[in-house]
Short mmCIF file of C-alpha atoms in Angstrom, two decimals:
data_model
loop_
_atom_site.label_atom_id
_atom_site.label_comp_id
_atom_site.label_asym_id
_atom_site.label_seq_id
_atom_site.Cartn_x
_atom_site.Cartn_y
_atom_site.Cartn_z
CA UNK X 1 0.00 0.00 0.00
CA UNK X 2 3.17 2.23 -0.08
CA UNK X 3 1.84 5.80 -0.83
CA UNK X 4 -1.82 4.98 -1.00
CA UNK X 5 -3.90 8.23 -0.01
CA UNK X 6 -6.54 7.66 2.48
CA UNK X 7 -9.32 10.03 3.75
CA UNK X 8 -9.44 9.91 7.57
CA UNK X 9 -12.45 11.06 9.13
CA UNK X 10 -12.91 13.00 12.37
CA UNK X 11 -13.00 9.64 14.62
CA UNK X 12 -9.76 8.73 14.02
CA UNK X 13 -8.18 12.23 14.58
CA UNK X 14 -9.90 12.03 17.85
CA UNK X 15 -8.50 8.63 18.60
CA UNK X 16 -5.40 9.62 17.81
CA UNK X 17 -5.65 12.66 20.32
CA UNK X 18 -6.80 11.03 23.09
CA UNK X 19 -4.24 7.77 23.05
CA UNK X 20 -1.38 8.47 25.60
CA UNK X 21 0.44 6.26 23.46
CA UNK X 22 -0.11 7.91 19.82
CA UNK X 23 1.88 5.01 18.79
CA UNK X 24 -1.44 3.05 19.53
CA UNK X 25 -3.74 4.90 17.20
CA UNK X 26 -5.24 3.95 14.43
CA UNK X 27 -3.55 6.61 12.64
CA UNK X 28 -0.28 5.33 13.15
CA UNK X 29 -1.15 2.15 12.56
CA UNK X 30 -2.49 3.02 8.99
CA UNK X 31 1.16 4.88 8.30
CA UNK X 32 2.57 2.95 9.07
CA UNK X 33 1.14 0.06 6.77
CA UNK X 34 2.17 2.68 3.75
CA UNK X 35 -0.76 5.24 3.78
CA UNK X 36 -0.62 8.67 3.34
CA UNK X 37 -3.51 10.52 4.65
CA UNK X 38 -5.49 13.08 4.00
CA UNK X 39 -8.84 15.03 5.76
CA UNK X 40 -12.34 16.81 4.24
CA UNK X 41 -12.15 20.38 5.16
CA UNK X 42 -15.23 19.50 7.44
CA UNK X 43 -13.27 17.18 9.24
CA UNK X 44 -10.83 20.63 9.87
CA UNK X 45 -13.96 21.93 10.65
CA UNK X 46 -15.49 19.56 13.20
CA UNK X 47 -11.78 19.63 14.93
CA UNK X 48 -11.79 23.14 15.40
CA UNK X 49 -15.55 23.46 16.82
CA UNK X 50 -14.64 20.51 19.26
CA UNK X 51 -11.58 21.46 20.36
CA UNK X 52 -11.12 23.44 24.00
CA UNK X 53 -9.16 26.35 24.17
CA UNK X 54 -5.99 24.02 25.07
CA UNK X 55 -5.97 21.28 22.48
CA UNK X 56 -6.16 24.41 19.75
CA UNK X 57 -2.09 24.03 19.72
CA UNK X 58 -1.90 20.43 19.36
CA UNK X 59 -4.38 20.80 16.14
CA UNK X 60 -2.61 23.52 15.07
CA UNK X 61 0.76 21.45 15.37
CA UNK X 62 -1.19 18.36 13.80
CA UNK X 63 -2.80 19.65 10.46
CA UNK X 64 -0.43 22.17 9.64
CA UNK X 65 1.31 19.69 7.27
CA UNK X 66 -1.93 17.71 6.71
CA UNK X 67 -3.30 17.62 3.35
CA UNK X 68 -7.13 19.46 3.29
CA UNK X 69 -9.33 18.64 0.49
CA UNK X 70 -11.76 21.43 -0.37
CA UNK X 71 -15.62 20.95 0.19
CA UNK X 72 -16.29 22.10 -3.68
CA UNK X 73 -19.05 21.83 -6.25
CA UNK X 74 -17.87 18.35 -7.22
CA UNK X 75 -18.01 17.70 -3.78
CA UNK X 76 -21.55 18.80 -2.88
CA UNK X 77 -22.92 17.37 -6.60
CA UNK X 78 -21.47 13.72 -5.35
CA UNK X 79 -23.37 14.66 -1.82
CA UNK X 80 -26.10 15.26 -3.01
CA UNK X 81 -26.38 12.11 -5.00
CA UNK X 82 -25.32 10.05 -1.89
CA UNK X 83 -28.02 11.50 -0.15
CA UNK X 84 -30.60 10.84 -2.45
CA UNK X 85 -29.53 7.50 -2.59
CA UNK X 86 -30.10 7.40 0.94
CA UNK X 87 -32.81 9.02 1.52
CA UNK X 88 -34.99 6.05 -1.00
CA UNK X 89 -33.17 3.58 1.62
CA UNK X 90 -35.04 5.91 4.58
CA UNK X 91 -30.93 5.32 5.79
CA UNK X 92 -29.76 9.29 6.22
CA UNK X 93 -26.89 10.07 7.86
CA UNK X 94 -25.47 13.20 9.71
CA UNK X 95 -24.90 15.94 7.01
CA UNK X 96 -21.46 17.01 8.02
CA UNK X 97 -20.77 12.77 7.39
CA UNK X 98 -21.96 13.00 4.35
CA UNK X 99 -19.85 15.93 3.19
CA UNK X 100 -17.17 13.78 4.26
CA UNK X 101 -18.34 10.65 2.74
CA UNK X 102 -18.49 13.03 -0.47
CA UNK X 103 -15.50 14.00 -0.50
CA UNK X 104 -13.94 10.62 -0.49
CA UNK X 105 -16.23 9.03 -3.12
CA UNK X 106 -15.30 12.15 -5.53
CA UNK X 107 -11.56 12.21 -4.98
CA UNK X 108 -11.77 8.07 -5.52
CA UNK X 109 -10.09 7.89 -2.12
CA UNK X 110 -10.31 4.84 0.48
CA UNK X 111 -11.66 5.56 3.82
CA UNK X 112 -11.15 5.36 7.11
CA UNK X 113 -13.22 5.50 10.29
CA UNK X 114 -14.16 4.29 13.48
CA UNK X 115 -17.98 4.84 12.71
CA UNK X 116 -18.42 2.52 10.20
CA UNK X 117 -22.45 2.09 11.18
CA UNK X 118 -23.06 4.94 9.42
CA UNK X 119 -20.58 5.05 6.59
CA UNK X 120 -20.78 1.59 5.70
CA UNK X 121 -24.18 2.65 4.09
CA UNK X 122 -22.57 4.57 1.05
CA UNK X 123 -22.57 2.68 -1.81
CA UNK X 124 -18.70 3.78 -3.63
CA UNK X 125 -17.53 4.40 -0.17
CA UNK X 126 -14.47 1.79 0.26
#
């Protein structure tokens, strides 16, 4: 999998966050099998909102040299299809997920998260 890109989603930021040992996440564990990685610019988004005063550093630290894809109009056209798709399975999902979801189905990008319940419902989402 050497240099494979792979959207993370918020979950496993988090997880990697709140490990003492970082070298336990499931971030590191996905570098270290050859990844890359790469976020949605609401995952940036949902960090940010979450994060207290004093973990605004860490982030900062974290995602300056993390790659951000955009939320664009090839973006919202693929979320908008997802969620029509859902929406005939009476299946939604939380919108700023499927944004996300969007963003790795558009940029043909495999995913990774620890909520797969609600992801695992997006057909082109591997």
């Amino acid at each position: 999998m050497a240099d494979k890109i792979i959207l993370v989603d918020t979950s496993i930021l988090i997880d990697l966050f709140r490990k003492t040992n970082k070298a336990n996440s499931v971030l590191i564990s996905l570098v270290r099998r050859g990844y890359l990685f790469s976020i949605s610019a609401v995952t940036e988004y949902e960090i940010y909102t979450g994060a207290a005063l004093g973990q605004v550093d860490f982030w900062n630290s974290f995602l300056e040299n993390t790659i951000v894809l955009p939320f664009d109009k090839s973006v919202a056209k693929t979320a908008v299809e997802i969620n029509r798709a859902l929406k005939k399975k009476r299946k939604l999902i939380d919108t700023a997920d499927l944004f996300i979801a969007a963003t790795a189905v558009t940029n043909n990008l495999l995913f990774a998260t620890l909520n797969r319940k609600h992801f695992e419902r997006i057909e082109g989402l591997v």
